[in-house]
Amino acid sequence: MSKGRVTVIDIAHAADVSKSTVSLVLQGSPLVNEATRAKVNAVIRELGYVYNRGAANLRQAKSKIVGIVVNDLTNSFFAELAVGVDMVVQSAGYVQFLSNTGESIDRQREVVASMREHGISGLIVSPARGTDAADFKPLTNAGIPVVIVVRNIPGAKVSSLVSDNFAGASAAVEHLVGLGHRRISFMGGFANTAVFAERLGGYRDALAKAGITFDDELVVATAPSRAGGVEAVGRAMLLADKPTAAVCFNDAVAFGVCDGLRARRLEPGVDFAVVGFDDVIEAESAVPALTTISVDPQGMGRRAAQLLLKQINSGKVEAEAIVSAVRLVVRQSSGLALDTTARRAVS
Amino acid sequence: MSKGRVTVIDIAHAADVSKSTVSLVLQGSPLVNEATRAKVNAVIRELGYVYNRGAANLRQAKSKIVGIVVNDLTNSFFAELAVGVDMVVQSAGYVQFLSNTGESIDRQREVVASMREHGISGLIVSPARGTDAADFKPLTNAGIPVVIVVRNIPGAKVSSLVSDNFAGASAAVEHLVGLGHRRISFMGGFANTAVFAERLGGYRDALAKAGITFDDELVVATAPSRAGGVEAVGRAMLLADKPTAAVCFNDAVAFGVCDGLRARRLEPGVDFAVVGFDDVIEAESAVPALTTISVDPQGMGRRAAQLLLKQINSGKVEAEAIVSAVRLVVRQSSGLALDTTARRAVS
DNA sequence: GAGATTATTTGGAACGTTCCAAATTTTGTC
DNA sequence: GACAAAATTTGGAACGTTCCAAATAATCTC
């Protein structure tokens, strides 16, 4: 009693009841008499008892732990996502294992295995590039619900929650066309990813609808990072028929594009229109404020967590695919209508 | 055998050995014969056995779980920190509970309690503002090592790892003085925090060493965010004797200061020198690139994790206070020497 | 106040692992 | 091939909880 941790049996002795009764109290069962409940609770506080969830799980096989693995926590988009998940998970009385894979498939496999050993009862994952659809089979086979977020994995028979990339890119193009642009570039992103394909699809579709013929040269794929954005501008500006606007793969790229423009003495939002994708937290306060497609990563995190919890509680592993609506947020980086700009430049 | 999960006993039966032997194999004990080991391992793979760490912990009272709670994961400084922790924790075979408190003391208390119930064997915490030194007493009493990072809590008898705020601010001032500045403002941060006090202390000390008298008006405390930086510039520019340079509480503030300067048609790094603090990932690629005090949050995360693991393994809870060295990284935002700038402006 | 109800409490037996002490097998020695 | 020594294997008994069936206590009914 002096050394080891305080257990339910210690409480039982001290409160002069059986361990079963203590257990009932712990679970807030209505079966126990108010007086005994009070007595037990008093002893619990007095002895500084701490509940051992591990032992409980062993018996009930139902942990209050979910796992979340993201491919790049360094990217504030994913950090926001994690925060969103954390919020709902926390208030549902769960706790989350969080791991960062840094886009490494091996690491991802390791952490998922480790989480499984630790008895997670659900998993949210933003998969590393190149993740195989079969990688989550063991989880689902064991009845552990999995929700894939952000990046879809074609063929995986698990739930997914991705943003409407097609509609987003499409809206960005429409916006630029509305401002008078016709040479619109698509900048950044790795070409062999599902997200890239979806966004590029939206871009092409909107161009077609506007009667603008698609020009291969205007899509410049680079790393989806700030540096990638800088590189993209560099390549695009080598063209004979230069673009006057760009829809970027994501906000990081968009910021890089702004940097690159400035390095060429072009002011984003004045001399060149740029639209981002994601609406990260800095997008609003940047100069110029970034016109972008808002996907509300924190909200996505919350929805993903809600979906996961729903599946955990319902006990059915039926896959559900949600595409999350996005909306265009017009700020300064896309500038005024082209005509106006032209007039200003002349005067 | 058909329904429930595969257990060590199932393996034992299938491999025709005892459960003890299986356990030995699982732990990689040298006591077991190579042939049996191979046989058991084969069966393990074949049956798709997954180790139940919960059950193991119950017996050994030694989990492979650490907790990490941060006050604001949305801030990329802390996200980086978490990634650093994750790296070493992962490769040591541990897994981490991560929770975000969003500066809420109540939430912090909740998650720490929850983590404790889940049996963490160590905790790394970047405490929410206003955390009481006594809050971690129960943990340490139970022999669970705690490492406080980033923000020190005076009086807490636990290990801590903070960056050398005094030296950092001091170096920033020296750098600016070296460039010829004499009206140097200190911008951003909440005045009632330990970190603020330390950085302001370094600032004052360096001013004194340079023979510049400290002017109260030049320290403008605001929220430690981008918006706070904008606000700070606004306030500082109301002064009769305006500053020509600023050392900022952190990089977020510094970016805000740049925004604010631009809004006033001043170019950071040309018309006004700004130095940040933290060296977040965007500092390098921003325009202008931010001169800042590099604290390498990811490195801090790694060191914190190493310290924690050391304490977990050694079994002693002796508190250790580490202050992590910082270094000045000169980029463009602090500009050229004042004279030069002046000459350029005239020409 | 006896019998029937209802409310409360309670000992085991799990859960899946590790540990211990002891049993068994193998190897070595002469 | 008998004995000792070393190597390997093995049954229980934990660990701290929850669950079940059953026991006990309290209340009601006439």
mmCIF file of N, CA and C in Angstrom, chain A residues 213-318:
data_model
loop_
_atom_site.group_PDB
_atom_site.id
_atom_site.type_symbol
_atom_site.label_atom_id
_atom_site.label_comp_id
_atom_site.label_asym_id
_atom_site.label_seq_id
_atom_site.Cartn_x
_atom_site.Cartn_y
_atom_site.Cartn_z
ATOM 1 N N THR A 213 -8.549 27.394 -75.048
ATOM 2 C CA THR A 213 -7.938 26.094 -75.319
ATOM 3 C C THR A 213 -6.802 25.851 -74.352
ATOM 4 N N PHE A 214 -6.741 24.602 -73.918
ATOM 5 C CA PHE A 214 -5.757 24.184 -72.934
ATOM 6 C C PHE A 214 -4.369 24.191 -73.550
ATOM 7 N N ASP A 215 -3.419 24.766 -72.851
ATOM 8 C CA ASP A 215 -2.046 24.793 -73.344
ATOM 9 C C ASP A 215 -1.141 24.059 -72.368
ATOM 10 N N ASP A 216 -0.584 22.978 -72.851
ATOM 11 C CA ASP A 216 0.266 22.111 -72.050
ATOM 12 C C ASP A 216 1.401 22.871 -71.361
ATOM 13 N N GLU A 217 1.931 23.808 -72.073
ATOM 14 C CA GLU A 217 3.085 24.555 -71.552
ATOM 15 C C GLU A 217 2.774 25.320 -70.274
ATOM 16 N N LEU A 218 1.501 25.606 -70.112
ATOM 17 C CA LEU A 218 1.138 26.439 -68.958
ATOM 18 C C LEU A 218 1.017 25.659 -67.657
ATOM 19 N N VAL A 219 1.069 24.337 -67.736
ATOM 20 C CA VAL A 219 1.070 23.624 -66.457
ATOM 21 C C VAL A 219 2.486 23.219 -66.114
ATOM 22 N N VAL A 220 2.985 23.802 -65.043
ATOM 23 C CA VAL A 220 4.359 23.519 -64.634
ATOM 24 C C VAL A 220 4.332 22.847 -63.269
ATOM 25 N N ALA A 221 4.675 21.581 -63.280
ATOM 26 C CA ALA A 221 4.675 20.785 -62.048
ATOM 27 C C ALA A 221 5.999 20.959 -61.321
ATOM 28 N N THR A 222 5.903 21.229 -60.020
ATOM 29 C CA THR A 222 7.108 21.328 -59.192
ATOM 30 C C THR A 222 6.764 20.759 -57.822
ATOM 31 N N ALA A 223 7.723 20.802 -56.908
ATOM 32 C CA ALA A 223 7.431 20.379 -55.540
ATOM 33 C C ALA A 223 6.327 21.276 -54.989
ATOM 34 N N PRO A 224 5.442 20.733 -54.168
ATOM 35 C CA PRO A 224 4.326 21.526 -53.651
ATOM 36 C C PRO A 224 4.759 22.364 -52.448
ATOM 37 N N SER A 225 5.778 23.165 -52.647
ATOM 38 C CA SER A 225 6.335 23.939 -51.542
ATOM 39 C C SER A 225 6.614 25.355 -51.992
ATOM 40 N N ARG A 226 7.019 26.171 -51.064
ATOM 41 C CA ARG A 226 7.343 27.549 -51.383
ATOM 42 C C ARG A 226 8.439 27.618 -52.445
ATOM 43 N N ALA A 227 9.474 26.795 -52.230
ATOM 44 C CA ALA A 227 10.567 26.772 -53.196
ATOM 45 C C ALA A 227 10.050 26.346 -54.566
ATOM 46 N N GLY A 228 9.132 25.391 -54.553
ATOM 47 C CA GLY A 228 8.545 24.937 -55.802
ATOM 48 C C GLY A 228 7.841 26.065 -56.532
ATOM 49 N N GLY A 229 7.210 26.943 -55.770
ATOM 50 C CA GLY A 229 6.518 28.079 -56.365
ATOM 51 C C GLY A 229 7.480 29.018 -57.076
ATOM 52 N N VAL A 230 8.590 29.273 -56.409
ATOM 53 C CA VAL A 230 9.604 30.143 -57.003
ATOM 54 C C VAL A 230 10.073 29.551 -58.329
ATOM 55 N N GLU A 231 10.334 28.267 -58.286
ATOM 56 C CA GLU A 231 10.797 27.570 -59.474
ATOM 57 C C GLU A 231 9.752 27.662 -60.614
ATOM 58 N N ALA A 232 8.505 27.489 -60.226
ATOM 59 C CA ALA A 232 7.433 27.491 -61.229
ATOM 60 C C ALA A 232 7.369 28.815 -61.981
ATOM 61 N N VAL A 233 7.447 29.912 -61.235
ATOM 62 C CA VAL A 233 7.426 31.219 -61.897
ATOM 63 C C VAL A 233 8.577 31.316 -62.868
ATOM 64 N N GLY A 234 9.738 30.874 -62.393
ATOM 65 C CA GLY A 234 10.924 30.944 -63.238
ATOM 66 C C GLY A 234 10.675 30.257 -64.571
ATOM 67 N N ARG A 235 10.109 29.048 -64.487
ATOM 68 C CA ARG A 235 9.895 28.297 -65.727
ATOM 69 C C ARG A 235 8.824 28.953 -66.601
ATOM 70 N N ALA A 236 7.762 29.422 -65.952
ATOM 71 C CA ALA A 236 6.649 29.983 -66.734
ATOM 72 C C ALA A 236 7.074 31.251 -67.458
ATOM 73 N N MET A 237 7.961 32.002 -66.858
ATOM 74 C CA MET A 237 8.342 33.272 -67.444
ATOM 75 C C MET A 237 9.328 33.132 -68.599
ATOM 76 N N LEU A 238 9.727 31.886 -68.830
ATOM 77 C CA LEU A 238 10.595 31.627 -69.969
ATOM 78 C C LEU A 238 9.779 31.493 -71.254
ATOM 79 N N LEU A 239 8.492 31.313 -71.095
ATOM 80 C CA LEU A 239 7.639 31.101 -72.265
ATOM 81 C C LEU A 239 7.564 32.365 -73.127
ATOM 82 N N ALA A 240 7.374 32.117 -74.398
ATOM 83 C CA ALA A 240 7.228 33.263 -75.304
ATOM 84 C C ALA A 240 5.938 34.000 -74.961
ATOM 85 N N ASP A 241 4.870 33.215 -74.835
ATOM 86 C CA ASP A 241 3.576 33.813 -74.517
ATOM 87 C C ASP A 241 3.307 33.629 -73.019
ATOM 88 N N LYS A 242 3.750 34.581 -72.236
ATOM 89 C CA LYS A 242 3.745 34.439 -70.791
ATOM 90 C C LYS A 242 2.326 34.466 -70.208
ATOM 91 N N PRO A 243 2.121 33.772 -69.127
ATOM 92 C CA PRO A 243 0.822 33.846 -68.456
ATOM 93 C C PRO A 243 0.679 35.182 -67.729
ATOM 94 N N THR A 244 -0.561 35.517 -67.443
ATOM 95 C CA THR A 244 -0.815 36.744 -66.668
ATOM 96 C C THR A 244 -1.409 36.393 -65.311
ATOM 97 N N ALA A 245 -1.632 35.119 -65.105
ATOM 98 C CA ALA A 245 -2.237 34.676 -63.848
ATOM 99 C C ALA A 245 -1.887 33.216 -63.611
ATOM 100 N N ALA A 246 -2.009 32.811 -62.345
ATOM 101 C CA ALA A 246 -1.727 31.414 -62.035
ATOM 102 C C ALA A 246 -2.676 30.905 -60.972
ATOM 103 N N VAL A 247 -3.160 29.681 -61.170
ATOM 104 C CA VAL A 247 -3.781 29.015 -60.040
ATOM 105 C C VAL A 247 -2.751 28.018 -59.558
ATOM 106 N N CYS A 248 -2.501 28.102 -58.243
ATOM 107 C CA CYS A 248 -1.397 27.333 -57.679
ATOM 108 C C CYS A 248 -1.903 26.070 -57.007
ATOM 109 N N PHE A 249 -1.040 25.087 -56.959
ATOM 110 C CA PHE A 249 -1.403 23.796 -56.394
ATOM 111 C C PHE A 249 -1.820 23.929 -54.932
ATOM 112 N N ASN A 250 -1.109 24.767 -54.183
ATOM 113 C CA ASN A 250 -1.520 25.049 -52.803
ATOM 114 C C ASN A 250 -0.972 26.408 -52.376
ATOM 115 N N ASP A 251 -1.254 26.792 -51.170
ATOM 116 C CA ASP A 251 -0.853 28.123 -50.721
ATOM 117 C C ASP A 251 0.650 28.277 -50.609
ATOM 118 N N ALA A 252 1.320 27.196 -50.201
ATOM 119 C CA ALA A 252 2.776 27.279 -50.097
ATOM 120 C C ALA A 252 3.347 27.641 -51.461
ATOM 121 N N VAL A 253 2.885 26.956 -52.476
ATOM 122 C CA VAL A 253 3.331 27.275 -53.837
ATOM 123 C C VAL A 253 2.981 28.723 -54.173
ATOM 124 N N ALA A 254 1.788 29.121 -53.809
ATOM 125 C CA ALA A 254 1.352 30.489 -54.129
ATOM 126 C C ALA A 254 2.279 31.526 -53.496
ATOM 127 N N PHE A 255 2.667 31.270 -52.252
ATOM 128 C CA PHE A 255 3.595 32.212 -51.606
ATOM 129 C C PHE A 255 4.915 32.230 -52.348
ATOM 130 N N GLY A 256 5.362 31.073 -52.762
ATOM 131 C CA GLY A 256 6.601 31.000 -53.532
ATOM 132 C C GLY A 256 6.469 31.754 -54.841
ATOM 133 N N VAL A 257 5.317 31.620 -55.465
ATOM 134 C CA VAL A 257 5.078 32.334 -56.719
ATOM 135 C C VAL A 257 5.168 33.845 -56.482
ATOM 136 N N CYS A 258 4.587 34.305 -55.396
ATOM 137 C CA CYS A 258 4.678 35.738 -55.066
ATOM 138 C C CYS A 258 6.136 36.152 -54.903
ATOM 139 N N ASP A 259 6.891 35.323 -54.181
ATOM 140 C CA ASP A 259 8.317 35.625 -53.997
ATOM 141 C C ASP A 259 9.005 35.735 -55.347
ATOM 142 N N GLY A 260 8.734 34.754 -56.181
ATOM 143 C CA GLY A 260 9.376 34.710 -57.484
ATOM 144 C C GLY A 260 9.011 35.914 -58.346
ATOM 145 N N LEU A 261 7.746 36.317 -58.246
ATOM 146 C CA LEU A 261 7.314 37.483 -59.013
ATOM 147 C C LEU A 261 8.059 38.726 -58.552
ATOM 148 N N ARG A 262 8.135 38.880 -57.244
ATOM 149 C CA ARG A 262 8.819 40.060 -56.701
ATOM 150 C C ARG A 262 10.271 40.098 -57.131
ATOM 151 N N ALA A 263 10.879 38.914 -57.133
ATOM 152 C CA ALA A 263 12.286 38.850 -57.526
ATOM 153 C C ALA A 263 12.441 39.340 -58.965
ATOM 154 N N ARG A 264 11.330 39.295 -59.728
ATOM 155 C CA ARG A 264 11.349 39.772 -61.122
ATOM 156 C C ARG A 264 10.699 41.150 -61.224
ATOM 157 N N ARG A 265 10.584 41.800 -60.094
ATOM 158 C CA ARG A 265 10.007 43.148 -60.059
ATOM 159 C C ARG A 265 8.558 43.170 -60.539
ATOM 160 N N LEU A 266 7.846 42.096 -60.316
ATOM 161 C CA LEU A 266 6.418 42.076 -60.621
ATOM 162 C C LEU A 266 5.688 42.023 -59.289
ATOM 163 N N GLU A 267 4.680 42.828 -59.142
ATOM 164 C CA GLU A 267 3.949 42.826 -57.878
ATOM 165 C C GLU A 267 2.737 41.899 -57.993
ATOM 166 N N PRO A 268 2.685 40.864 -57.167
ATOM 167 C CA PRO A 268 1.526 39.968 -57.206
ATOM 168 C C PRO A 268 0.266 40.743 -56.831
ATOM 169 N N GLY A 269 -0.784 40.502 -57.594
ATOM 170 C CA GLY A 269 -2.044 41.200 -57.317
ATOM 171 C C GLY A 269 -2.148 42.488 -58.093
ATOM 172 N N VAL A 270 -1.031 42.893 -58.719
ATOM 173 C CA VAL A 270 -1.056 44.118 -59.536
ATOM 174 C C VAL A 270 -0.638 43.745 -60.960
ATOM 175 N N ASP A 271 0.567 43.180 -61.048
ATOM 176 C CA ASP A 271 1.071 42.842 -62.367
ATOM 177 C C ASP A 271 0.750 41.409 -62.772
ATOM 178 N N PHE A 272 0.314 40.631 -61.827
ATOM 179 C CA PHE A 272 0.105 39.209 -62.081
ATOM 180 C C PHE A 272 -0.860 38.703 -61.020
ATOM 181 N N ALA A 273 -1.830 37.925 -61.438
ATOM 182 C CA ALA A 273 -2.811 37.436 -60.473
ATOM 183 C C ALA A 273 -2.437 36.044 -59.989
ATOM 184 N N VAL A 274 -2.499 35.842 -58.690
ATOM 185 C CA VAL A 274 -2.222 34.493 -58.203
ATOM 186 C C VAL A 274 -3.319 34.035 -57.231
ATOM 187 N N VAL A 275 -3.708 32.793 -57.442
ATOM 188 C CA VAL A 275 -4.707 32.173 -56.576
ATOM 189 C C VAL A 275 -4.093 30.929 -55.951
ATOM 190 N N GLY A 276 -4.282 30.774 -54.646
ATOM 191 C CA GLY A 276 -3.733 29.606 -53.944
ATOM 192 C C GLY A 276 -4.778 28.517 -53.763
ATOM 193 N N PHE A 277 -4.459 27.596 -52.912
ATOM 194 C CA PHE A 277 -5.386 26.502 -52.613
ATOM 195 C C PHE A 277 -5.085 26.008 -51.212
ATOM 196 N N ASP A 278 -6.072 26.029 -50.361
ATOM 197 C CA ASP A 278 -5.992 25.531 -48.974
ATOM 198 C C ASP A 278 -6.476 26.569 -47.958
ATOM 199 N N ASP A 279 -6.113 27.823 -48.199
ATOM 200 C CA ASP A 279 -6.392 28.879 -47.236
ATOM 201 C C ASP A 279 -5.765 28.600 -45.881
ATOM 202 N N VAL A 280 -4.456 28.461 -45.886
ATOM 203 C CA VAL A 280 -3.760 28.296 -44.614
ATOM 204 C C VAL A 280 -3.872 29.588 -43.812
ATOM 205 N N ILE A 281 -3.513 29.482 -42.569
ATOM 206 C CA ILE A 281 -3.748 30.596 -41.650
ATOM 207 C C ILE A 281 -3.045 31.876 -42.060
ATOM 208 N N GLU A 282 -1.900 31.749 -42.707
ATOM 209 C CA GLU A 282 -1.146 32.950 -43.083
ATOM 210 C C GLU A 282 -1.729 33.629 -44.309
ATOM 211 N N ALA A 283 -2.607 32.944 -45.022
ATOM 212 C CA ALA A 283 -3.100 33.476 -46.297
ATOM 213 C C ALA A 283 -3.773 34.828 -46.102
ATOM 214 N N GLU A 284 -4.455 34.952 -45.008
ATOM 215 C CA GLU A 284 -5.214 36.174 -44.783
ATOM 216 C C GLU A 284 -4.321 37.363 -44.446
ATOM 217 N N SER A 285 -3.283 37.095 -43.676
ATOM 218 C CA SER A 285 -2.483 38.219 -43.191
ATOM 219 C C SER A 285 -1.252 38.493 -44.046
ATOM 220 N N ALA A 286 -1.049 37.684 -45.066
ATOM 221 C CA ALA A 286 0.102 37.924 -45.921
ATOM 222 C C ALA A 286 -0.093 39.229 -46.695
ATOM 223 N N VAL A 287 0.997 39.719 -47.263
ATOM 224 C CA VAL A 287 0.896 40.897 -48.110
ATOM 225 C C VAL A 287 1.433 40.547 -49.478
ATOM 226 N N PRO A 288 0.629 40.549 -50.518
ATOM 227 C CA PRO A 288 -0.799 40.852 -50.454
ATOM 228 C C PRO A 288 -1.556 39.652 -49.900
ATOM 229 N N ALA A 289 -2.707 39.908 -49.324
ATOM 230 C CA ALA A 289 -3.533 38.814 -48.827
ATOM 231 C C ALA A 289 -3.853 37.892 -49.986
ATOM 232 N N LEU A 290 -3.815 36.612 -49.717
ATOM 233 C CA LEU A 290 -3.891 35.628 -50.789
ATOM 234 C C LEU A 290 -5.327 35.250 -51.152
ATOM 235 N N THR A 291 -5.657 35.415 -52.417
ATOM 236 C CA THR A 291 -6.906 34.848 -52.925
ATOM 237 C C THR A 291 -6.685 33.344 -53.006
ATOM 238 N N THR A 292 -7.607 32.576 -52.489
ATOM 239 C CA THR A 292 -7.330 31.145 -52.407
ATOM 240 C C THR A 292 -8.618 30.353 -52.270
ATOM 241 N N ILE A 293 -8.488 29.046 -52.386
ATOM 242 C CA ILE A 293 -9.627 28.164 -52.190
ATOM 243 C C ILE A 293 -9.589 27.689 -50.741
ATOM 244 N N SER A 294 -10.599 28.046 -50.021
ATOM 245 C CA SER A 294 -10.594 27.717 -48.596
ATOM 246 C C SER A 294 -11.086 26.298 -48.381
ATOM 247 N N VAL A 295 -10.259 25.484 -47.745
ATOM 248 C CA VAL A 295 -10.697 24.123 -47.478
ATOM 249 C C VAL A 295 -10.846 23.883 -45.977
ATOM 250 N N ASP A 296 -10.493 24.855 -45.174
ATOM 251 C CA ASP A 296 -10.711 24.751 -43.737
ATOM 252 C C ASP A 296 -10.167 23.441 -43.163
ATOM 253 N N PRO A 297 -8.852 23.323 -43.104
ATOM 254 C CA PRO A 297 -8.263 22.062 -42.655
ATOM 255 C C PRO A 297 -8.726 21.668 -41.251
ATOM 256 N N GLN A 298 -8.884 22.660 -40.413
ATOM 257 C CA GLN A 298 -9.302 22.340 -39.042
ATOM 258 C C GLN A 298 -10.705 21.713 -39.074
ATOM 259 N N GLY A 299 -11.560 22.314 -39.917
ATOM 260 C CA GLY A 299 -12.902 21.758 -40.056
ATOM 261 C C GLY A 299 -12.861 20.342 -40.612
ATOM 262 N N MET A 300 -11.967 20.120 -41.568
ATOM 263 C CA MET A 300 -11.849 18.778 -42.108
ATOM 264 C C MET A 300 -11.412 17.807 -41.024
ATOM 265 N N GLY A 301 -10.472 18.261 -40.211
ATOM 266 C CA GLY A 301 -10.019 17.426 -39.109
ATOM 267 C C GLY A 301 -11.178 17.072 -38.194
ATOM 268 N N ARG A 302 -11.986 18.074 -37.904
ATOM 269 C CA ARG A 302 -13.137 17.820 -37.031
ATOM 270 C C ARG A 302 -14.097 16.833 -37.664
ATOM 271 N N ARG A 303 -14.389 17.046 -38.937
ATOM 272 C CA ARG A 303 -15.331 16.138 -39.592
ATOM 273 C C ARG A 303 -14.780 14.715 -39.675
ATOM 274 N N ALA A 304 -13.497 14.639 -39.975
ATOM 275 C CA ALA A 304 -12.892 13.308 -40.059
ATOM 276 C C ALA A 304 -13.019 12.598 -38.712
ATOM 277 N N ALA A 305 -12.759 13.340 -37.645
ATOM 278 C CA ALA A 305 -12.823 12.745 -36.315
ATOM 279 C C ALA A 305 -14.252 12.326 -35.993
ATOM 280 N N GLN A 306 -15.195 13.169 -36.378
ATOM 281 C CA GLN A 306 -16.598 12.827 -36.111
ATOM 282 C C GLN A 306 -16.980 11.556 -36.866
ATOM 283 N N LEU A 307 -16.567 11.509 -38.121
ATOM 284 C CA LEU A 307 -16.865 10.324 -38.921
ATOM 285 C C LEU A 307 -16.261 9.083 -38.270
ATOM 286 N N LEU A 308 -15.031 9.217 -37.846
ATOM 287 C CA LEU A 308 -14.354 8.069 -37.227
ATOM 288 C C LEU A 308 -15.076 7.628 -35.958
ATOM 289 N N LEU A 309 -15.398 8.587 -35.123
ATOM 290 C CA LEU A 309 -16.068 8.248 -33.865
ATOM 291 C C LEU A 309 -17.419 7.597 -34.140
ATOM 292 N N LYS A 310 -18.094 8.116 -35.143
ATOM 293 C CA LYS A 310 -19.381 7.521 -35.503
ATOM 294 C C LYS A 310 -19.192 6.045 -35.847
ATOM 295 N N GLN A 311 -18.187 5.787 -36.645
ATOM 296 C CA GLN A 311 -17.955 4.405 -37.051
ATOM 297 C C GLN A 311 -17.534 3.541 -35.873
ATOM 298 N N ILE A 312 -16.737 4.115 -34.998
ATOM 299 C CA ILE A 312 -16.303 3.347 -33.822
ATOM 300 C C ILE A 312 -17.518 2.963 -32.986
ATOM 301 N N ASN A 313 -18.371 3.920 -32.786
ATOM 302 C CA ASN A 313 -19.522 3.676 -31.920
ATOM 303 C C ASN A 313 -20.560 2.762 -32.554
ATOM 304 N N SER A 314 -20.758 2.936 -33.855
ATOM 305 C CA SER A 314 -21.773 2.120 -34.506
ATOM 306 C C SER A 314 -21.290 0.687 -34.693
ATOM 307 N N GLY A 315 -19.968 0.529 -34.650
ATOM 308 C CA GLY A 315 -19.442 -0.825 -34.773
ATOM 309 C C GLY A 315 -19.469 -1.373 -36.186
ATOM 310 N N LYS A 316 -19.974 -0.604 -37.126
ATOM 311 C CA LYS A 316 -19.951 -1.099 -38.505
ATOM 312 C C LYS A 316 -18.846 -0.412 -39.287
ATOM 313 N N VAL A 317 -18.203 -1.161 -40.108
ATOM 314 C CA VAL A 317 -17.040 -0.655 -40.813
ATOM 315 C C VAL A 317 -17.367 -0.276 -42.251
ATOM 316 N N GLU A 318 -18.603 0.104 -42.464
ATOM 317 C CA GLU A 318 -19.020 0.437 -43.810
ATOM 318 C C GLU A 318 -18.308 1.700 -44.299
#
